[in-house]
């Protein structure tokens, strides 16, 4: 008998009918003889509704109270799912994050899980019950409710699977696996049978929100096999697991994109040691994360141009900080652009193949798509382009690298 953790996302529990359907799926899985722990999200749209409610009162809302509010979405779903299970004669018990005691740090809205007490869950499983846990939430040392960041129910599921030494963590969602790119953008995207932790981590960090980044970090650190599956149709899904050395590596596994970034450029800053530190220091002191950075020196070497990207939510604040700093440093001009998108190719096969970057650049050039920034690592190449080219760019790259064909 194995222990399986199943997580159902917002769309999968989006209505009473869908929660009933989840109850049937849980009962069917249990009938195979496995112990089942279920993690659920809030019903689709609910967390957004709570966010707007809070922001209509104060923006930003008090961080502690914001988490008290946001955590209620998942509490509704655990109650409804257990009612559905019990009504079908399946013994079940629901727990909020704090009842389990999913201990987190106190970073409200983006707390990290520190420890999970699995005693109550184990007792329930031994007594033959299904355990249903509210995703996305925990409790800190002081007993305050915390939440784990948007999409955090994935992380609750993987963390529980780790703590309970589950055989597999199954993430049920509204697509039947991880695709070569978001199937909502490219209809010819192909479902992957398998993807390595490392590649999934890159895909998630570069914008593929099918899994929260932290859930992949957790899975990779503790070696928990994760499978992404559809709640609505049967199928093998996609297994996320350690790199399979015996398999021929695909050159490119997938294309990720991120619509949440904005770009800031400082032109004509005197080129002297410490300039990068002075500009970016002002930004990081405000707790704003910087992603891509490019610095160019003017032909006469006297001044430099400096471009970097930040999250769009931080754009206005970063622009005003940098404008003030640039004035102080005697820069010629500061400008910004929040109509950009970052498109990234990801694949461990890149390690051993040259020429991928040039194919990428040629493909975009053939469509008249201007590249504004480039960054590379061992297993990814990212470019920043105008956001109007998102769909076209992803589609032509998907074709150029023949991603619709199985590797
Ligand atoms: P849930 O509410 O179940 O957590 P999410 O909306 O968080 O679901 O994640 C599923 C969505 O992720 C899909 O509907 C899809 O549009 C999007 N997505 C982005 N990139 C990919 C990808 N490479 N493969 C599959 N889905 C992707
Ligand atoms: N309900 C939360 C959100 O919408 C957490 C989750 O669904 O994973 O972000
Ligand atoms: Mg999600």
Short mmCIF file of C-alpha atoms and ligand atoms in Angstrom, two decimals:
data_model
loop_
_atom_site.label_atom_id
_atom_site.label_comp_id
_atom_site.label_asym_id
_atom_site.label_seq_id
_atom_site.Cartn_x
_atom_site.Cartn_y
_atom_site.Cartn_z
CA UNK A 1 0.00 0.00 0.00
CA UNK A 2 1.38 3.36 -1.02
CA UNK A 3 0.77 6.88 0.17
CA UNK A 4 -0.18 9.34 -2.54
CA UNK A 5 -0.55 13.11 -2.15
CA UNK A 6 -3.02 14.57 -4.65
CA UNK A 7 -3.39 18.32 -5.21
CA UNK A 8 -6.37 19.86 -6.98
CA UNK A 9 -6.03 23.43 -8.28
CA UNK A 10 -8.59 26.24 -8.46
CA UNK A 11 -10.32 25.25 -11.71
CA UNK A 12 -10.53 21.62 -10.57
CA UNK A 13 -12.52 22.68 -7.48
CA UNK A 14 -14.21 25.64 -9.18
CA UNK A 15 -17.82 24.57 -8.54
CA UNK A 16 -19.84 22.19 -6.37
CA UNK A 17 -20.07 19.80 -9.36
CA UNK A 18 -16.31 19.82 -9.76
CA UNK A 19 -15.74 19.23 -6.05
CA UNK A 20 -18.09 16.25 -6.29
CA UNK A 21 -16.02 15.02 -9.23
CA UNK A 22 -12.84 15.38 -7.16
CA UNK A 23 -14.49 13.38 -4.36
CA UNK A 24 -15.20 10.59 -6.87
CA UNK A 25 -11.59 10.63 -8.06
CA UNK A 26 -10.26 10.47 -4.50
CA UNK A 27 -12.57 7.57 -3.68
CA UNK A 28 -11.45 5.73 -6.84
CA UNK A 29 -7.78 6.22 -5.94
CA UNK A 30 -8.40 4.97 -2.41
CA UNK A 31 -10.25 1.93 -3.77
CA UNK A 32 -6.93 0.85 -5.33
CA UNK A 33 -5.67 0.40 -1.79
CA UNK A 34 -3.55 3.53 -1.41
CA UNK A 35 -3.64 6.04 1.43
CA UNK A 36 -4.66 9.42 0.09
CA UNK A 37 -3.82 12.89 1.36
CA UNK A 38 -5.48 15.66 -0.65
CA UNK A 39 -4.38 19.29 -0.89
CA UNK A 40 -6.82 21.78 -2.38
CA UNK A 41 -6.71 25.35 -3.65
CA UNK A 42 -9.42 27.93 -3.27
CA UNK A 43 -12.25 27.75 -5.84
CA UNK A 44 -11.12 29.47 -9.05
CA UNK A 45 -11.32 33.26 -8.88
CA UNK A 46 -11.73 33.25 -5.10
CA UNK A 47 -8.20 34.31 -4.17
CA UNK A 48 -8.36 37.13 -6.74
CA UNK A 49 -11.70 38.22 -5.28
CA UNK A 50 -10.18 38.33 -1.77
CA UNK A 51 -7.15 40.28 -3.05
CA UNK A 52 -9.45 42.92 -4.61
CA UNK A 53 -11.56 43.15 -1.47
CA UNK A 54 -8.49 43.86 0.64
CA UNK A 55 -7.05 46.34 -1.86
CA UNK A 56 -10.32 48.24 -2.00
CA UNK A 57 -9.75 49.04 1.67
CA UNK A 58 -6.00 49.70 1.71
CA UNK A 59 -3.21 49.30 -0.82
CA UNK A 60 -1.01 47.67 0.26
CA UNK A 61 -3.14 46.03 2.95
CA UNK A 62 -1.65 45.14 6.32
CA UNK A 63 0.43 42.06 5.53
CA UNK A 64 -0.63 39.93 8.52
CA UNK A 65 -4.33 40.61 8.08
CA UNK A 66 -4.08 40.11 4.32
CA UNK A 67 -2.95 36.52 4.99
CA UNK A 68 -5.79 35.97 7.47
CA UNK A 69 -8.16 36.95 4.67
CA UNK A 70 -6.47 35.09 1.79
CA UNK A 71 -6.28 31.82 3.70
CA UNK A 72 -10.07 31.62 3.96
CA UNK A 73 -10.47 30.61 0.29
CA UNK A 74 -8.85 27.22 0.85
CA UNK A 75 -10.78 26.65 4.09
CA UNK A 76 -14.05 26.73 2.14
CA UNK A 77 -12.78 24.05 -0.25
CA UNK A 78 -11.49 21.62 2.39
CA UNK A 79 -14.87 21.78 4.14
CA UNK A 80 -16.83 21.22 0.92
CA UNK A 81 -14.62 18.35 -0.24
CA UNK A 82 -14.89 16.55 3.11
CA UNK A 83 -18.67 17.04 3.10
CA UNK A 84 -18.74 15.46 -0.38
CA UNK A 85 -16.50 12.56 0.71
CA UNK A 86 -18.45 11.85 3.91
CA UNK A 87 -21.75 12.00 1.99
CA UNK A 88 -20.38 9.19 -0.18
CA UNK A 89 -19.48 7.10 2.85
CA UNK A 90 -15.77 7.88 2.67
CA UNK A 91 -14.34 8.83 6.08
CA UNK A 92 -12.49 12.12 5.71
CA UNK A 93 -11.07 14.93 7.81
CA UNK A 94 -10.11 18.42 6.82
CA UNK A 95 -7.31 20.51 8.28
CA UNK A 96 -6.19 24.08 7.78
CA UNK A 97 -2.45 24.69 7.56
CA UNK A 98 -2.29 25.80 11.16
CA UNK A 99 -4.26 22.76 12.39
CA UNK A 100 -1.76 20.40 10.73
CA UNK A 101 0.90 22.71 11.93
CA UNK A 102 2.62 23.59 8.76
CA UNK A 103 5.17 25.80 10.43
CA UNK A 104 6.49 28.68 8.33
CA UNK A 105 8.61 31.75 8.80
CA UNK A 106 6.78 35.05 9.33
CA UNK A 107 7.25 36.49 5.84
CA UNK A 108 3.55 37.19 5.27
CA UNK A 109 2.30 36.69 1.70
CA UNK A 110 5.43 34.73 0.77
CA UNK A 111 6.21 32.56 3.78
CA UNK A 112 8.53 29.56 3.57
CA UNK A 113 7.69 26.20 5.09
CA UNK A 114 10.08 25.27 7.91
CA UNK A 115 8.53 22.09 9.28
CA UNK A 116 5.43 19.93 9.02
CA UNK A 117 4.01 18.02 11.95
CA UNK A 118 2.65 14.83 10.40
CA UNK A 119 1.34 13.16 13.55
CA UNK A 120 -2.37 13.97 13.17
CA UNK A 121 -2.32 13.08 9.51
CA UNK A 122 -0.66 9.72 10.22
CA UNK A 123 -3.26 8.94 12.89
CA UNK A 124 -6.09 9.67 10.48
CA UNK A 125 -4.54 7.56 7.75
CA UNK A 126 -4.09 4.69 10.16
CA UNK A 127 -7.75 5.05 11.13
CA UNK A 128 -8.64 4.68 7.43
CA UNK A 129 -9.54 8.31 6.69
CA UNK A 130 -8.76 10.50 3.74
CA UNK A 131 -7.00 13.65 4.91
CA UNK A 132 -7.78 16.93 3.17
CA UNK A 133 -5.39 19.83 3.79
CA UNK A 134 -5.84 23.48 2.83
CA UNK A 135 -3.08 24.49 0.43
CA UNK A 136 -1.19 27.80 0.32
CA UNK A 137 -1.12 28.42 4.08
CA UNK A 138 0.75 27.78 7.29
CA UNK A 139 1.32 29.26 10.71
CA UNK A 140 4.35 30.98 12.19
CA UNK A 141 5.96 30.54 15.63
CA UNK A 142 3.61 33.16 17.09
CA UNK A 143 0.53 31.37 15.83
CA UNK A 144 -0.18 33.92 13.08
CA UNK A 145 -1.59 32.62 9.81
CA UNK A 146 0.75 32.92 6.82
CA UNK A 147 0.37 32.29 3.09
CA UNK A 148 2.98 30.92 0.71
CA UNK A 149 2.68 33.18 -2.35
CA UNK A 150 0.37 32.83 -5.36
CA UNK A 151 0.21 29.28 -6.63
CA UNK A 152 1.44 28.10 -3.22
CA UNK A 153 -0.84 25.07 -2.95
CA UNK A 154 1.61 23.23 -5.21
CA UNK A 155 4.28 23.82 -2.57
CA UNK A 156 2.01 22.62 0.25
CA UNK A 157 1.44 19.40 -1.71
CA UNK A 158 5.11 18.71 -2.41
CA UNK A 159 6.11 19.61 1.15
CA UNK A 160 3.48 17.24 2.55
CA UNK A 161 4.60 14.50 0.16
CA UNK A 162 8.14 14.99 1.49
CA UNK A 163 7.12 14.99 5.15
CA UNK A 164 4.94 11.89 4.71
CA UNK A 165 7.44 10.11 2.44
CA UNK A 166 4.75 9.73 -0.19
CA UNK A 167 5.39 7.60 -3.22
CA UNK A 168 4.28 10.35 -5.60
CA UNK A 169 2.86 13.86 -5.53
CA UNK A 170 0.13 14.21 -8.13
CA UNK A 171 -0.78 17.74 -9.22
CA UNK A 172 -4.22 17.72 -10.85
CA UNK A 173 -4.94 20.79 -12.94
CA UNK A 174 -6.73 22.04 -16.07
CA UNK A 175 -4.08 20.76 -18.53
CA UNK A 176 -3.06 17.13 -18.88
CA UNK A 177 0.63 17.68 -18.20
CA UNK A 178 3.57 19.97 -18.76
CA UNK A 179 3.79 21.04 -22.40
CA UNK A 180 6.63 22.26 -24.58
CA UNK A 181 5.06 25.68 -24.04
CA UNK A 182 1.79 27.04 -22.67
CA UNK A 183 -0.83 25.22 -24.78
CA UNK A 184 -3.06 28.29 -24.51
CA UNK A 185 -0.53 30.22 -26.62
CA UNK A 186 0.63 27.52 -29.04
CA UNK A 187 -2.07 25.00 -29.91
CA UNK A 188 0.56 22.66 -31.39
CA UNK A 189 2.45 22.45 -28.09
CA UNK A 190 3.27 18.85 -27.14
CA UNK A 191 2.84 17.18 -23.76
CA UNK A 192 6.13 15.99 -22.32
CA UNK A 193 6.26 12.45 -20.92
CA UNK A 194 8.97 13.49 -18.56
CA UNK A 195 10.96 16.58 -17.61
CA UNK A 196 13.94 16.87 -15.26
CA UNK A 197 13.73 18.84 -12.02
CA UNK A 198 16.37 21.19 -13.35
CA UNK A 199 14.49 21.98 -16.56
CA UNK A 200 11.16 22.33 -14.75
CA UNK A 201 12.81 24.70 -12.31
CA UNK A 202 14.04 26.87 -15.20
CA UNK A 203 10.64 26.73 -16.93
CA UNK A 204 8.87 27.76 -13.70
CA UNK A 205 11.38 30.51 -12.89
CA UNK A 206 11.13 31.85 -16.44
CA UNK A 207 7.37 32.20 -16.28
CA UNK A 208 5.63 28.81 -16.81
CA UNK A 209 3.18 29.01 -13.94
CA UNK A 210 1.95 25.45 -14.28
CA UNK A 211 3.87 24.77 -11.02
CA UNK A 212 4.96 27.23 -8.35
CA UNK A 213 8.78 27.54 -8.41
CA UNK A 214 9.12 26.67 -4.75
CA UNK A 215 7.28 23.39 -5.22
CA UNK A 216 9.85 22.35 -7.83
CA UNK A 217 12.74 23.45 -5.58
CA UNK A 218 11.28 21.30 -2.81
CA UNK A 219 10.71 18.30 -5.07
CA UNK A 220 14.22 18.52 -6.43
CA UNK A 221 15.87 18.96 -3.03
CA UNK A 222 14.06 15.99 -1.48
CA UNK A 223 13.77 13.93 -4.65
CA UNK A 224 9.98 13.64 -4.59
CA UNK A 225 8.55 12.48 -7.93
CA UNK A 226 5.85 14.91 -9.05
CA UNK A 227 3.30 14.15 -11.75
CA UNK A 228 1.18 16.83 -13.43
CA UNK A 229 -2.20 15.43 -14.55
CA UNK A 230 -5.60 16.58 -15.72
CA UNK A 231 -8.53 16.59 -13.30
CA UNK A 232 -10.90 16.16 -16.18
CA UNK A 233 -9.47 13.37 -18.31
CA UNK A 234 -7.41 10.25 -17.62
CA UNK A 235 -3.86 10.01 -18.92
CA UNK A 236 -0.23 9.54 -17.90
CA UNK A 237 0.46 13.27 -17.42
CA UNK A 238 4.06 14.46 -17.11
CA UNK A 239 6.54 13.05 -14.63
CA UNK A 240 8.98 15.51 -13.10
CA UNK A 241 11.96 13.55 -11.84
CA UNK A 242 15.77 13.50 -11.81
CA UNK A 243 17.48 13.78 -15.19
CA UNK A 244 17.44 10.43 -16.97
CA UNK A 245 21.07 9.91 -18.05
CA UNK A 246 20.19 6.95 -20.24
CA UNK A 247 17.87 8.92 -22.47
CA UNK A 248 18.96 10.96 -25.48
CA UNK A 249 18.51 14.56 -24.38
CA UNK A 250 16.20 16.75 -26.38
CA UNK A 251 17.97 19.90 -27.50
CA UNK A 252 15.18 22.12 -26.23
CA UNK A 253 12.54 20.87 -23.79
CA UNK A 254 10.35 23.89 -23.76
CA UNK A 255 9.71 27.57 -24.23
CA UNK A 256 8.73 29.71 -21.26
CA UNK A 257 7.64 33.31 -21.29
CA UNK A 258 7.14 35.99 -18.70
CA UNK A 259 4.76 38.89 -19.16
CA UNK A 260 5.40 40.30 -15.71
CA UNK A 261 8.62 42.22 -16.32
CA UNK A 262 9.45 45.83 -17.16
CA UNK A 263 12.68 47.41 -18.38
CA UNK A 264 14.54 50.47 -17.13
CA UNK A 265 17.44 52.13 -19.01
CA UNK A 266 19.85 54.74 -17.72
CA UNK A 267 21.68 56.49 -20.56
CA UNK A 268 24.98 58.32 -20.44
CA UNK A 269 26.13 57.60 -16.89
CA UNK A 270 29.80 58.51 -16.21
CA UNK A 271 31.71 55.22 -16.53
CA UNK A 272 33.58 54.70 -13.29
CA UNK A 273 33.92 51.92 -10.71
CA UNK A 274 30.89 51.56 -8.45
CA UNK A 275 28.31 52.87 -10.91
CA UNK A 276 26.42 49.54 -11.15
CA UNK A 277 26.42 49.29 -7.39
CA UNK A 278 25.06 52.80 -6.97
CA UNK A 279 22.21 52.35 -9.44
CA UNK A 280 21.21 48.81 -8.48
CA UNK A 281 21.94 49.33 -4.79
CA UNK A 282 19.16 51.92 -4.64
CA UNK A 283 16.78 49.39 -6.17
CA UNK A 284 17.75 46.43 -4.03
CA UNK A 285 17.63 48.55 -0.85
CA UNK A 286 13.93 48.92 -1.62
CA UNK A 287 13.67 45.09 -1.73
CA UNK A 288 13.07 45.12 -5.46
CA UNK A 289 14.48 42.13 -7.30
CA UNK A 290 16.42 42.76 -10.48
CA UNK A 291 16.43 40.12 -13.19
CA UNK A 292 18.40 40.76 -16.41
CA UNK A 293 21.17 43.36 -16.50
CA UNK A 294 23.08 44.79 -19.47
CA UNK A 295 25.81 47.42 -19.44
CA UNK A 296 27.29 49.02 -22.54
CA UNK A 297 30.21 51.41 -22.71
CA UNK A 298 30.07 54.39 -25.10
CA UNK A 299 32.63 54.40 -27.96
CA UNK A 300 34.83 57.01 -26.25
CA UNK A 301 34.73 55.05 -22.98
CA UNK A 302 33.62 58.05 -20.94
CA UNK A 303 30.06 57.02 -20.25
CA UNK A 304 27.96 53.91 -20.04
CA UNK A 305 24.37 52.84 -20.69
CA UNK A 306 22.74 50.54 -18.21
CA UNK A 307 19.57 48.48 -18.69
CA UNK A 308 17.85 46.08 -16.30
CA UNK A 309 14.47 44.45 -15.72
CA UNK A 310 12.24 44.28 -12.65
CA UNK A 311 8.79 42.86 -11.91
CA UNK A 312 6.03 45.04 -13.38
CA UNK A 313 4.55 45.51 -9.91
CA UNK A 314 7.81 47.19 -8.87
CA UNK A 315 8.26 49.18 -12.10
CA UNK A 316 6.95 52.58 -10.98
CA UNK A 317 8.83 52.54 -7.71
CA UNK A 318 12.07 51.36 -9.36
CA UNK A 319 11.76 54.02 -12.09
CA UNK A 320 11.40 56.83 -9.58
CA UNK A 321 14.29 55.54 -7.45
CA UNK A 322 16.55 55.25 -10.48
CA UNK A 323 15.52 58.64 -11.85
CA UNK A 324 16.54 60.26 -8.57
CA UNK A 325 19.80 58.32 -8.45
CA UNK A 326 20.61 59.09 -12.11
CA UNK A 327 20.24 62.81 -11.48
CA UNK A 328 22.65 62.55 -8.57
CA UNK A 329 25.15 60.67 -10.75
CA UNK A 330 24.87 63.11 -13.67
CA UNK A 331 23.33 60.64 -16.13
CA UNK A 332 21.89 62.02 -19.37
CA UNK A 333 18.51 60.29 -19.39
CA UNK A 334 16.39 57.55 -17.81
CA UNK A 335 13.62 55.75 -19.63
CA UNK A 336 11.43 52.77 -19.00
CA UNK A 337 9.23 50.34 -20.87
CA UNK A 338 6.65 48.06 -19.31
CA UNK A 339 5.40 46.66 -22.62
CA UNK A 340 8.00 43.92 -22.85
CA UNK A 341 7.99 40.15 -22.58
CA UNK A 342 10.79 37.71 -21.89
CA UNK A 343 10.84 34.55 -24.02
CA UNK A 344 13.18 31.72 -23.00
CA UNK A 345 14.33 28.45 -24.52
CA UNK A 346 15.06 25.77 -21.90
CA UNK A 347 16.84 22.44 -22.33
CA UNK A 348 19.65 20.44 -20.75
CA UNK A 349 20.61 19.40 -24.30
CA UNK A 350 21.93 22.94 -24.80
CA UNK A 351 24.96 22.06 -22.71
CA UNK A 352 26.40 19.97 -25.50
CA UNK A 353 25.14 21.78 -28.57
CA UNK A 354 26.31 24.99 -30.15
CA UNK A 355 24.26 27.11 -32.52
CA UNK A 356 21.02 27.26 -30.59
CA UNK A 357 21.34 30.96 -29.87
CA UNK A 358 22.01 31.79 -33.52
CA UNK A 359 18.99 29.74 -34.67
CA UNK A 360 16.89 31.57 -32.09
CA UNK A 361 18.10 35.02 -33.17
CA UNK A 362 17.75 34.23 -36.89
CA UNK A 363 14.22 32.92 -36.41
CA UNK A 364 13.14 36.08 -34.60
CA UNK A 365 14.90 38.33 -37.12
CA UNK A 366 13.11 36.62 -40.03
CA UNK A 367 9.83 37.76 -38.46
CA UNK A 368 11.12 41.30 -37.93
CA UNK A 369 11.13 40.85 -34.16
CA UNK A 370 13.70 43.11 -32.56
CA UNK A 371 15.61 41.67 -29.59
CA UNK A 372 16.10 44.23 -26.82
CA UNK A 373 18.05 42.16 -24.28
CA UNK A 374 19.65 38.71 -24.15
CA UNK A 375 20.78 36.53 -21.27
CA UNK A 376 22.05 32.98 -21.23
CA UNK A 377 22.92 30.22 -18.80
CA UNK A 378 24.01 26.62 -19.29
CA UNK A 379 20.49 25.39 -20.00
CA UNK A 380 18.55 28.46 -21.12
CA UNK A 381 18.59 31.45 -23.47
CA UNK A 382 16.26 34.38 -22.78
CA UNK A 383 15.43 37.37 -24.94
CA UNK A 384 13.37 40.45 -24.18
CA UNK A 385 11.10 41.65 -27.00
CA UNK A 386 8.11 43.96 -27.35
CA UNK A 387 5.06 42.28 -25.83
CA UNK A 388 3.11 42.52 -29.09
CA UNK A 389 5.42 39.79 -30.44
CA UNK A 390 4.75 37.29 -27.66
CA UNK A 391 2.51 34.86 -29.52
CA UNK A 392 4.32 35.17 -32.83
CA UNK A 393 7.74 34.81 -31.20
CA UNK A 394 6.83 31.73 -29.18
CA UNK A 395 5.09 30.12 -32.15
CA UNK A 396 7.95 30.60 -34.65
CA UNK A 397 10.51 29.36 -32.13
CA UNK A 398 8.31 26.34 -31.37
CA UNK A 399 8.32 25.58 -35.13
CA UNK A 400 12.01 26.34 -35.64
CA UNK A 401 13.05 23.88 -32.97
CA UNK A 402 10.45 21.31 -34.13
CA UNK A 403 9.02 21.02 -30.65
CA UNK A 404 5.72 19.54 -31.80
CA UNK A 405 7.60 16.42 -32.87
CA UNK A 406 8.57 13.94 -30.16
CA UNK A 407 12.30 13.93 -29.41
P1 LIG B 1 -4.11 25.37 -10.97
O1 LIG B 1 -5.20 26.33 -10.68
O2 LIG B 1 -4.58 23.97 -11.16
O3 LIG B 1 -2.97 25.47 -10.00
P2 LIG B 1 -2.61 26.94 -12.90
O4 LIG B 1 -3.44 27.91 -13.66
O5 LIG B 1 -1.80 27.44 -11.77
O6 LIG B 1 -3.56 25.75 -12.43
O7 LIG B 1 -1.62 26.15 -13.89
C1 LIG B 1 -2.13 25.53 -15.04
C2 LIG B 1 -1.94 26.46 -16.24
O8 LIG B 1 -0.56 26.63 -16.51
C3 LIG B 1 -2.50 25.93 -17.55
O9 LIG B 1 -3.86 26.24 -17.69
C4 LIG B 1 -1.62 26.59 -18.61
O10 LIG B 1 -2.25 27.66 -19.26
C5 LIG B 1 -0.44 27.15 -17.82
N1 LIG B 1 0.86 26.78 -18.39
C6 LIG B 1 1.89 27.64 -18.60
N2 LIG B 1 2.93 27.02 -19.15
C7 LIG B 1 2.58 25.72 -19.30
C8 LIG B 1 3.26 24.57 -19.81
N3 LIG B 1 4.50 24.63 -20.27
N4 LIG B 1 2.58 23.39 -19.79
C9 LIG B 1 1.34 23.31 -19.31
N5 LIG B 1 0.65 24.36 -18.82
C10 LIG B 1 1.25 25.56 -18.81
N1 LIG B 2 -5.39 29.99 -4.05
C1 LIG B 2 -4.01 30.42 -4.18
C2 LIG B 2 -3.82 31.23 -5.46
O1 LIG B 2 -4.77 31.46 -6.20
C3 LIG B 2 -3.04 29.29 -4.09
C4 LIG B 2 -3.13 28.27 -5.19
O2 LIG B 2 -4.14 28.20 -5.89
O3 LIG B 2 -2.16 27.52 -5.35
O4 LIG B 2 -2.74 31.69 -5.71
MG1 LIG B 3 -1.36 26.82 -9.84
#
